Structures are given as C-alpha cells and as structure tokens.
mmCIF file of C-alpha atoms in Angstrom:
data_model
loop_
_atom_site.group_PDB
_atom_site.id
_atom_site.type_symbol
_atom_site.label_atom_id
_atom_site.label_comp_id
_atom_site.label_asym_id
_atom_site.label_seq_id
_atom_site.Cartn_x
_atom_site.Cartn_y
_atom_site.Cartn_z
ATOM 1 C CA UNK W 1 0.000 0.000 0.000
ATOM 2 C CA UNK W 2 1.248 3.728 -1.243
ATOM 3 C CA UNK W 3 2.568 5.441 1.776
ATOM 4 C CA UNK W 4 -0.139 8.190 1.263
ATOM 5 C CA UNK W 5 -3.383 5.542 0.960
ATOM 6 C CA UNK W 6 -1.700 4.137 4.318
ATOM 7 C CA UNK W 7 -1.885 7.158 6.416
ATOM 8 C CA UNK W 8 -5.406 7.976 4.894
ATOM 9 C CA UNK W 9 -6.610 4.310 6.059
ATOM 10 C CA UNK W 10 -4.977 4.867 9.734
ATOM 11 C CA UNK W 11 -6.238 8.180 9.520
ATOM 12 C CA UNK W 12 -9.855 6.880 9.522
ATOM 13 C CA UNK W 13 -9.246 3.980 11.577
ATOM 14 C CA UNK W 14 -8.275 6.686 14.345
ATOM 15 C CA UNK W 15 -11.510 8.793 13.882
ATOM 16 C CA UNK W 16 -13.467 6.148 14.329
ATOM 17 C CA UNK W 17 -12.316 5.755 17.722
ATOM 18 C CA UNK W 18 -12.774 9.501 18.219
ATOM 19 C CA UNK W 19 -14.354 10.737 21.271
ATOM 20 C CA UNK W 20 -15.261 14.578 21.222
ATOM 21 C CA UNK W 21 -15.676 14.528 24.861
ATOM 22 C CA UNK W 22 -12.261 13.433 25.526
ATOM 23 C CA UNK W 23 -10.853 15.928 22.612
ATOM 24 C CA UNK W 24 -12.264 19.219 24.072
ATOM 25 C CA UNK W 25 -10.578 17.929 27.382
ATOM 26 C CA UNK W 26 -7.058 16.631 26.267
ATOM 27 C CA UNK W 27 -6.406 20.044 23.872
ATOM 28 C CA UNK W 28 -6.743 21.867 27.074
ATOM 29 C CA UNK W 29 -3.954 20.130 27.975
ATOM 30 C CA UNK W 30 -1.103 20.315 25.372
ATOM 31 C CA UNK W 31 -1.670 24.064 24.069
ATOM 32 C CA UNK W 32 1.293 23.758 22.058
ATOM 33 C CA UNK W 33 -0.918 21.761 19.535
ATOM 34 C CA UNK W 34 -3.659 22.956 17.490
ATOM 35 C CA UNK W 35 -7.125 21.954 18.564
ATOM 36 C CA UNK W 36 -7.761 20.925 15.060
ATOM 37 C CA UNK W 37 -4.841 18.854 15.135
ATOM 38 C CA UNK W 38 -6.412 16.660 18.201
ATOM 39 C CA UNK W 39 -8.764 13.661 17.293
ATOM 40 C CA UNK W 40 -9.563 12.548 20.491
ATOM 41 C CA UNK W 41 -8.376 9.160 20.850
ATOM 42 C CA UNK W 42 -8.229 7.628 24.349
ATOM 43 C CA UNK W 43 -4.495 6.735 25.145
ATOM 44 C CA UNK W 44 -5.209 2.715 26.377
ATOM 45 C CA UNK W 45 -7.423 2.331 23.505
ATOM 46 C CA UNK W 46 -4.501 4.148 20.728
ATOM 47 C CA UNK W 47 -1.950 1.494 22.924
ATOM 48 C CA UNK W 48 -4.533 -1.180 22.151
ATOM 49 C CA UNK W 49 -4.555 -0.176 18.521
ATOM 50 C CA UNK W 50 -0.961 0.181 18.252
ATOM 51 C CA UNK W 51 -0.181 -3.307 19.444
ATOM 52 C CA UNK W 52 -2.332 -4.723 17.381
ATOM 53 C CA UNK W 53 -1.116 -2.936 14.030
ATOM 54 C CA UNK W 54 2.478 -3.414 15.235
ATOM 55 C CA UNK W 55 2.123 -6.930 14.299
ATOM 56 C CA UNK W 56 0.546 -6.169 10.222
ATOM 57 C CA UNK W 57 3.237 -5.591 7.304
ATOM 58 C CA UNK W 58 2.331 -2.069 7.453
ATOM 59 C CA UNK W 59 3.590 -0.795 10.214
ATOM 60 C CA UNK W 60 7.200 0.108 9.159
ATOM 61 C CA UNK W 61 5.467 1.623 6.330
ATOM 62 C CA UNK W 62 3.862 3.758 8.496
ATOM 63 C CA UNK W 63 6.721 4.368 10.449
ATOM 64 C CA UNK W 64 8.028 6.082 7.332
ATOM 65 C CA UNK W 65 5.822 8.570 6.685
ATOM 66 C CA UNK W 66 7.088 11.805 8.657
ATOM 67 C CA UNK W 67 5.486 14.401 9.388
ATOM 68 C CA UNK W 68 2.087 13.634 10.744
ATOM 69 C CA UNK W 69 -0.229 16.299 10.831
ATOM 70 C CA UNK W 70 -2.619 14.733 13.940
ATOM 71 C CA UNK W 71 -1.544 14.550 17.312
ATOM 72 C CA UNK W 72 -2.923 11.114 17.710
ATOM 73 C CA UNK W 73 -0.812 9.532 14.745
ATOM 74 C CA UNK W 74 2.075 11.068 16.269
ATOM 75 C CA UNK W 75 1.396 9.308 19.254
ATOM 76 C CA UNK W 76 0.492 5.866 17.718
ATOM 77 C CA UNK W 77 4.173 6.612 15.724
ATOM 78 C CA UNK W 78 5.771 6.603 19.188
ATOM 79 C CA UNK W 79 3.790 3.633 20.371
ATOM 80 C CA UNK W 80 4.649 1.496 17.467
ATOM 81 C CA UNK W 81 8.565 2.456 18.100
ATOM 82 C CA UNK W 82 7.723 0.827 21.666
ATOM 83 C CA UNK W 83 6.413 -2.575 20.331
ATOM 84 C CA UNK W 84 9.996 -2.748 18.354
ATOM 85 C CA UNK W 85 12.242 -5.780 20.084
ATOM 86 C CA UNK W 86 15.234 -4.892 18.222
ATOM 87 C CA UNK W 87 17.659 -2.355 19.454
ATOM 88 C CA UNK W 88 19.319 -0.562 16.675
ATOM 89 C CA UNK W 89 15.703 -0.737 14.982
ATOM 90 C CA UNK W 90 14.371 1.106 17.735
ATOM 91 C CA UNK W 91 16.851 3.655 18.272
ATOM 92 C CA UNK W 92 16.655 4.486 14.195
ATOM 93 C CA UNK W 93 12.949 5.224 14.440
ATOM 94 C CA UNK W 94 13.496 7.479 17.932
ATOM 95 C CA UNK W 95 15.880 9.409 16.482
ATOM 96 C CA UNK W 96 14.105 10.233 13.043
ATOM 97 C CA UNK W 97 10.872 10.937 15.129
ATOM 98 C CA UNK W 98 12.488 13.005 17.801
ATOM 99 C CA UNK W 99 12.765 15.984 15.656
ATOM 100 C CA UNK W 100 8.695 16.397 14.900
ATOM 101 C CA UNK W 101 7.595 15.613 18.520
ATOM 102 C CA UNK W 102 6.095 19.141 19.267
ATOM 103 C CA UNK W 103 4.191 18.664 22.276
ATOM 104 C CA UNK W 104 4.696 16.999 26.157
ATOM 105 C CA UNK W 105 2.920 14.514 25.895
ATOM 106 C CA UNK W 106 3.712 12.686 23.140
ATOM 107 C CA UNK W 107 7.367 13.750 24.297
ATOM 108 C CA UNK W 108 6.601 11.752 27.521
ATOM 109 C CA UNK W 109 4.688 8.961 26.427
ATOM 110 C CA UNK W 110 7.007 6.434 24.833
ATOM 111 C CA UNK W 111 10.197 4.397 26.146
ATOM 112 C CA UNK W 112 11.064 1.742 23.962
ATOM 113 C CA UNK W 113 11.742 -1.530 26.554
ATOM 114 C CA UNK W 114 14.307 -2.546 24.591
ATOM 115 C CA UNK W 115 16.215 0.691 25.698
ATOM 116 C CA UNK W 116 16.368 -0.884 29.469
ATOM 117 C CA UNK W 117 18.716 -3.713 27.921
ATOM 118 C CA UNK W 118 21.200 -1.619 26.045
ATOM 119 C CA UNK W 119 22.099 1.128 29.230
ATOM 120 C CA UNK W 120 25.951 2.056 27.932
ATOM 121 C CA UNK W 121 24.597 2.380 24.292
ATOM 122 C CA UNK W 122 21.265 4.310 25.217
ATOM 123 C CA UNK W 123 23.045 6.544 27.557
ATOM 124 C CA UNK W 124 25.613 7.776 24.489
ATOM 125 C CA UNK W 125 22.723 8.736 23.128
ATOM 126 C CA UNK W 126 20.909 10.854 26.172
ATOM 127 C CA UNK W 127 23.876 12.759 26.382
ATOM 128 C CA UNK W 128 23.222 13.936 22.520
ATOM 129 C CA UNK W 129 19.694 14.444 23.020
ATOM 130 C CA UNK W 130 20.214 16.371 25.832
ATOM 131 C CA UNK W 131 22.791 18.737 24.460
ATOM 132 C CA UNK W 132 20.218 19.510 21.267
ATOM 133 C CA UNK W 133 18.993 22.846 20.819
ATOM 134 C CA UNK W 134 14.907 21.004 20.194
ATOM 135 C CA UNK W 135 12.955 21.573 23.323
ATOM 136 C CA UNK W 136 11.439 18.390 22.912
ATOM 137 C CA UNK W 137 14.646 16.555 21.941
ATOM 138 C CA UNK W 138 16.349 17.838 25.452
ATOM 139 C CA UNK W 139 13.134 16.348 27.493
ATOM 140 C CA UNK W 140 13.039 13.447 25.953
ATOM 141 C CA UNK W 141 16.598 12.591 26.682
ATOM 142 C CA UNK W 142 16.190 13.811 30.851
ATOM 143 C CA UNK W 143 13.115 12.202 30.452
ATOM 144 C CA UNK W 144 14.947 8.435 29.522
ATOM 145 C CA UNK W 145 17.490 9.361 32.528
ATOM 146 C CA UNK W 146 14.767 9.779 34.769
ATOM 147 C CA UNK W 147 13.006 6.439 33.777
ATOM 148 C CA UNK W 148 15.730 3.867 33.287
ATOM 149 C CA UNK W 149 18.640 5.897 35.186
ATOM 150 C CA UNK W 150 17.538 6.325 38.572
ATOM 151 C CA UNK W 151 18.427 2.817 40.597
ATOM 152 C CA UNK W 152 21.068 0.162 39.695
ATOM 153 C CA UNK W 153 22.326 2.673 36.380
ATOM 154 C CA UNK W 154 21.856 6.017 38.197
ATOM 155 C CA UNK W 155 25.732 7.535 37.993
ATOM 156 C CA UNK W 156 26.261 10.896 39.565
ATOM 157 C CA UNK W 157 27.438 12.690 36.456
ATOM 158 C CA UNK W 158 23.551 12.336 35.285
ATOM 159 C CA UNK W 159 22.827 14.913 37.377
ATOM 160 C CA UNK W 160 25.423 17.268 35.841
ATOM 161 C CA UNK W 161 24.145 16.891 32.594
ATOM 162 C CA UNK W 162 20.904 17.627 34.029
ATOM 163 C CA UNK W 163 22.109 20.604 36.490
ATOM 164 C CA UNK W 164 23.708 21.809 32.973
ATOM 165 C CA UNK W 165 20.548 22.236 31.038
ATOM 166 C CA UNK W 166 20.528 26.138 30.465
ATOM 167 C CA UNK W 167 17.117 27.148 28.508
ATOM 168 C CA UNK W 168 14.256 29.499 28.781
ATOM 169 C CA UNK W 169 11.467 26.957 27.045
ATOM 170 C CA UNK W 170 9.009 26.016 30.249
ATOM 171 C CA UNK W 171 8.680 22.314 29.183
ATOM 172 C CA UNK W 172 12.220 21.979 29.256
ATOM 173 C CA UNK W 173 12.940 23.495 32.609
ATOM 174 C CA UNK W 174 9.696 21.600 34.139
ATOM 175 C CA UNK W 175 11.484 18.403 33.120
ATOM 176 C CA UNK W 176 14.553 19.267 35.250
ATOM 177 C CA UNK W 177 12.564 20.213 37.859
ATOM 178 C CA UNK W 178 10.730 16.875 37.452
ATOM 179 C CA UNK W 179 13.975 14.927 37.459
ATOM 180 C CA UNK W 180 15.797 16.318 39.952
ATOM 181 C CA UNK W 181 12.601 16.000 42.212
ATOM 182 C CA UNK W 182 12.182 12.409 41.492
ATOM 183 C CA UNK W 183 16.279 11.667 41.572
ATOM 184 C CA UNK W 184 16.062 13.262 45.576
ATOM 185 C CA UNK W 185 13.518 10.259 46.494
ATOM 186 C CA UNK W 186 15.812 7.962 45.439
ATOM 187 C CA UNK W 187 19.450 9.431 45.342
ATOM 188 C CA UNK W 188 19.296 11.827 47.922
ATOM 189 C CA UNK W 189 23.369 12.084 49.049
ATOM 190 C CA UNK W 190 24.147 13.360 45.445
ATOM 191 C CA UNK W 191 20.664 15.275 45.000
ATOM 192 C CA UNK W 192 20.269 17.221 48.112
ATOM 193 C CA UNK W 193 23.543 19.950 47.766
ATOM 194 C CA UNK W 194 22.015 20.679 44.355
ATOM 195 C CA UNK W 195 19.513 22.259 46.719
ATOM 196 C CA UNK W 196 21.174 23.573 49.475
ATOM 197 C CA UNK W 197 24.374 25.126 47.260
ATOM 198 C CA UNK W 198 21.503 26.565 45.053
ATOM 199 C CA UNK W 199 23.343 24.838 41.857
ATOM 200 C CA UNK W 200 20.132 25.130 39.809
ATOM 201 C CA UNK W 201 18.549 28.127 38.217
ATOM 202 C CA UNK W 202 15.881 29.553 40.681
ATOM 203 C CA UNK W 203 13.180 28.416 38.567
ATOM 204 C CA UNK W 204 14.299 25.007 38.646
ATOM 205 C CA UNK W 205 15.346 24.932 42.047
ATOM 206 C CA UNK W 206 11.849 26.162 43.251
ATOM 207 C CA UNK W 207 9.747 24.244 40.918
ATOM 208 C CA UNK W 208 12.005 20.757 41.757
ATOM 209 C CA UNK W 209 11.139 21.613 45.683
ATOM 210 C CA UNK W 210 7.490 22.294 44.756
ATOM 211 C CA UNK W 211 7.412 18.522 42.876
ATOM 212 C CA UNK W 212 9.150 17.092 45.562
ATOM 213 C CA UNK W 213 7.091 18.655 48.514
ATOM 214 C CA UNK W 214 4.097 17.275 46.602
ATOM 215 C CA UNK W 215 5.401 13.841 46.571
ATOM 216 C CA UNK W 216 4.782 10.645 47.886
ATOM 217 C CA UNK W 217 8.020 8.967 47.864
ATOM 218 C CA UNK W 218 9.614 12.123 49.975
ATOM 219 C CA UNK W 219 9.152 11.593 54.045
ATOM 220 C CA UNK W 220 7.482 14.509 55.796
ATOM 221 C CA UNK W 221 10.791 15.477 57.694
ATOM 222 C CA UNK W 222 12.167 15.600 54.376
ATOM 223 C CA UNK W 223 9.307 18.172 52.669
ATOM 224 C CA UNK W 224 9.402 20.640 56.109
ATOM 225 C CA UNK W 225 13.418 20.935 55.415
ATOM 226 C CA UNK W 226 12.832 21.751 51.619
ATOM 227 C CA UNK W 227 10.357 24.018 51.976
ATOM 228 C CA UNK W 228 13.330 25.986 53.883
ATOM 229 C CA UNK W 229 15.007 26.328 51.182
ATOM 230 C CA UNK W 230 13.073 28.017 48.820
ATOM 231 C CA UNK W 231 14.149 31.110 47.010
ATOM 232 C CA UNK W 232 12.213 33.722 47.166
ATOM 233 C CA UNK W 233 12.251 35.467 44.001
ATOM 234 C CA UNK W 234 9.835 37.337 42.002
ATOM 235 C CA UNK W 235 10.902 35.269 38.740
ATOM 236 C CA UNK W 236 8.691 32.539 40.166
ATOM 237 C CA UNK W 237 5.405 31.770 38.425
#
C-alpha cells in the first residue's frame, strides 16, 4: 500500500475511535498543539490499537511517513517504536521521530523496553539528546534518565548533565525540575547539595522543591526541610 493511501486508512481507523468529549478535554492540555490537530483518541485504547497494528506488514510503512499532521498519529508513531524488540531498529525510528515531537505529551509517552537492555549504548545517546537545541529533543533525553537511570544505572554525572541544562522553554525546565525532584527520592546524598548550594537556576530549584514537597516517595521530615530552602524570588510563576 502507497505510503499516502496508508496514512489515509490509519487516519480513519483513528476517527473512528474519536471521542469529542475526551478531545475538548485533552487540547486543554497540550496548548502547544492545534485543537484541530487533536482527534480525540483515548491513550489505552490508541496502545490497544498500536499493538495490534504493530504486528501487520504495514507498520514500518507507516513508520516512514514523517510528518504527521494529527496529534494522535504522532502518538500511535511513538507507540509502534515501543512494540519494536530490536535495538538498533528502535533507536533508528526514535531518532528520526524526535525531531517532529512538538508537544509533552507525546514527548513523555514512549520508552522503547528494549532501551532498558542496552544502558551504555542508550546513555551515548541521552547525552546527545540532551545537548540539542529542540525543546522536545532535550526532554526526551532527561526524560529516559529519569526512567531507566535512577536505581542500579543512576551515575552521579547524570545529574550534571541535568544541572547543565541552560534554557528558557518552560517544558524543558519543568522536566529538570521533574527529574531532579524524582532523583532526591531515590538518590538523595548526590541530589540534596544541588539544593542547598543553590546549583540550579531559581526556577528550577523552586519548581524541583514544589514537585518534591508534593510527593509521595519524599518523608514529611524531608518536605518541612525543603520548603526551607526556597528562594524567594519574584521570577517565580
């Protein structure tokens, strides 16, 4: 099937699962994407989908066609990268789809498992992601630290690159804030001067103590010493 008669097929496939309900909801959500760019496609039911086309001829046809115009075939893109069990396959299709991610979500939404058994290799490639100059490029790659780099692979030099992010795009610095929060529940030692030596940007610093005061994997002794060390700075919002 001609690439373009594929996506038109998918295309329809996806609007029949449309629900307007959950549209007008989810747009709210990522306003860096059109509204008429949003079908409306539950996420378990487009993971449902995805598994199930994963296993057809088509799919690396489909994973070929780039750009997508909807926000849901971008995501069902990044799902089918997910359902691929070979390494270097996987890592191809990431990096020729990193580039037209333009929203969070999709940005956060897919991990290929495969990734989890190639750490050294992976982690060659964070460290190019996360030096990019695409907003969503740089969050995907602290995003992949922050999923499979945390316990047994967690090194401290991680956090540097991390730390080293300097940008003024809000979904990049939210990630930051997001993974240093998350890295203090489980490596506090190496997270906690980042805090108290004020070695982030005050944004960052404030928003990761924010994240971490509102989570569940921080004690309560831990959350009344944080809150100490905000910055008070009218650059917060």
């Amino acid at each position: 099937m001609r690439g373009k008669d594929l996506e038109e097929k998918i295309r329809g496939q996806l609007f029949e699962m449309q629900d307007l309900g959950y549209k007008a909801f989810h747009e709210k959500l990522i306003p860096t994407v059109e509204p008429d760019r949003v079908i409306g496609v539950r996420i378990p039911e487009l993971r449902k989908f995805a598994k199930q086309f994963s296993r057809t001829p088509e799919a690396k046809e489909y994973l070929q066609i780039l750009p997508h115009y909807y926000y849901e075939e971008n995501n069902l893109h990044a799902f089918l990268i997910e359902n691929i069990r070979v390494y270097e396959e996987a890592m191809e299709h990431t990096e020729k789809f990193l580039p037209f991610i333009d929203n969070w979500a999709t940005c956060d939404s897919f991990s290929p498992k495969v990734f989890r058994r190639h750490p050294k290799e992976v982690y060659e490639k964070v460290k190019l992601w996360i030096s990019s100059d695409k907003t969503y490029t740089i969050r995907y790659g602290i995003g992949i630290l922050m999923g499979n780099y945390l316990d047994e692979q967690f090194q401290p030099e991680m956090v540097e690159l991390v730390a080293g992010v300097v940008s003024d795009e809000y979904y990049v610095n939210m990630m930051c804030a997001w993974y240093m929060a998350t890295a203090l529940a489980k490596q506090e030692e190496t997270i906690l001067p980042y805090l108290t030596e004020h070695r982030l940007s005050t944004w960052v610093h404030n928003k990761t103590i924010q994240k971490a005061v509102e989570s569940r994997r921080i004690t309560p002794e831990m959350k009344q010493y944080l809150k100490k060390l905000k910055i008070n700075s009218r650059i917060m919002c």
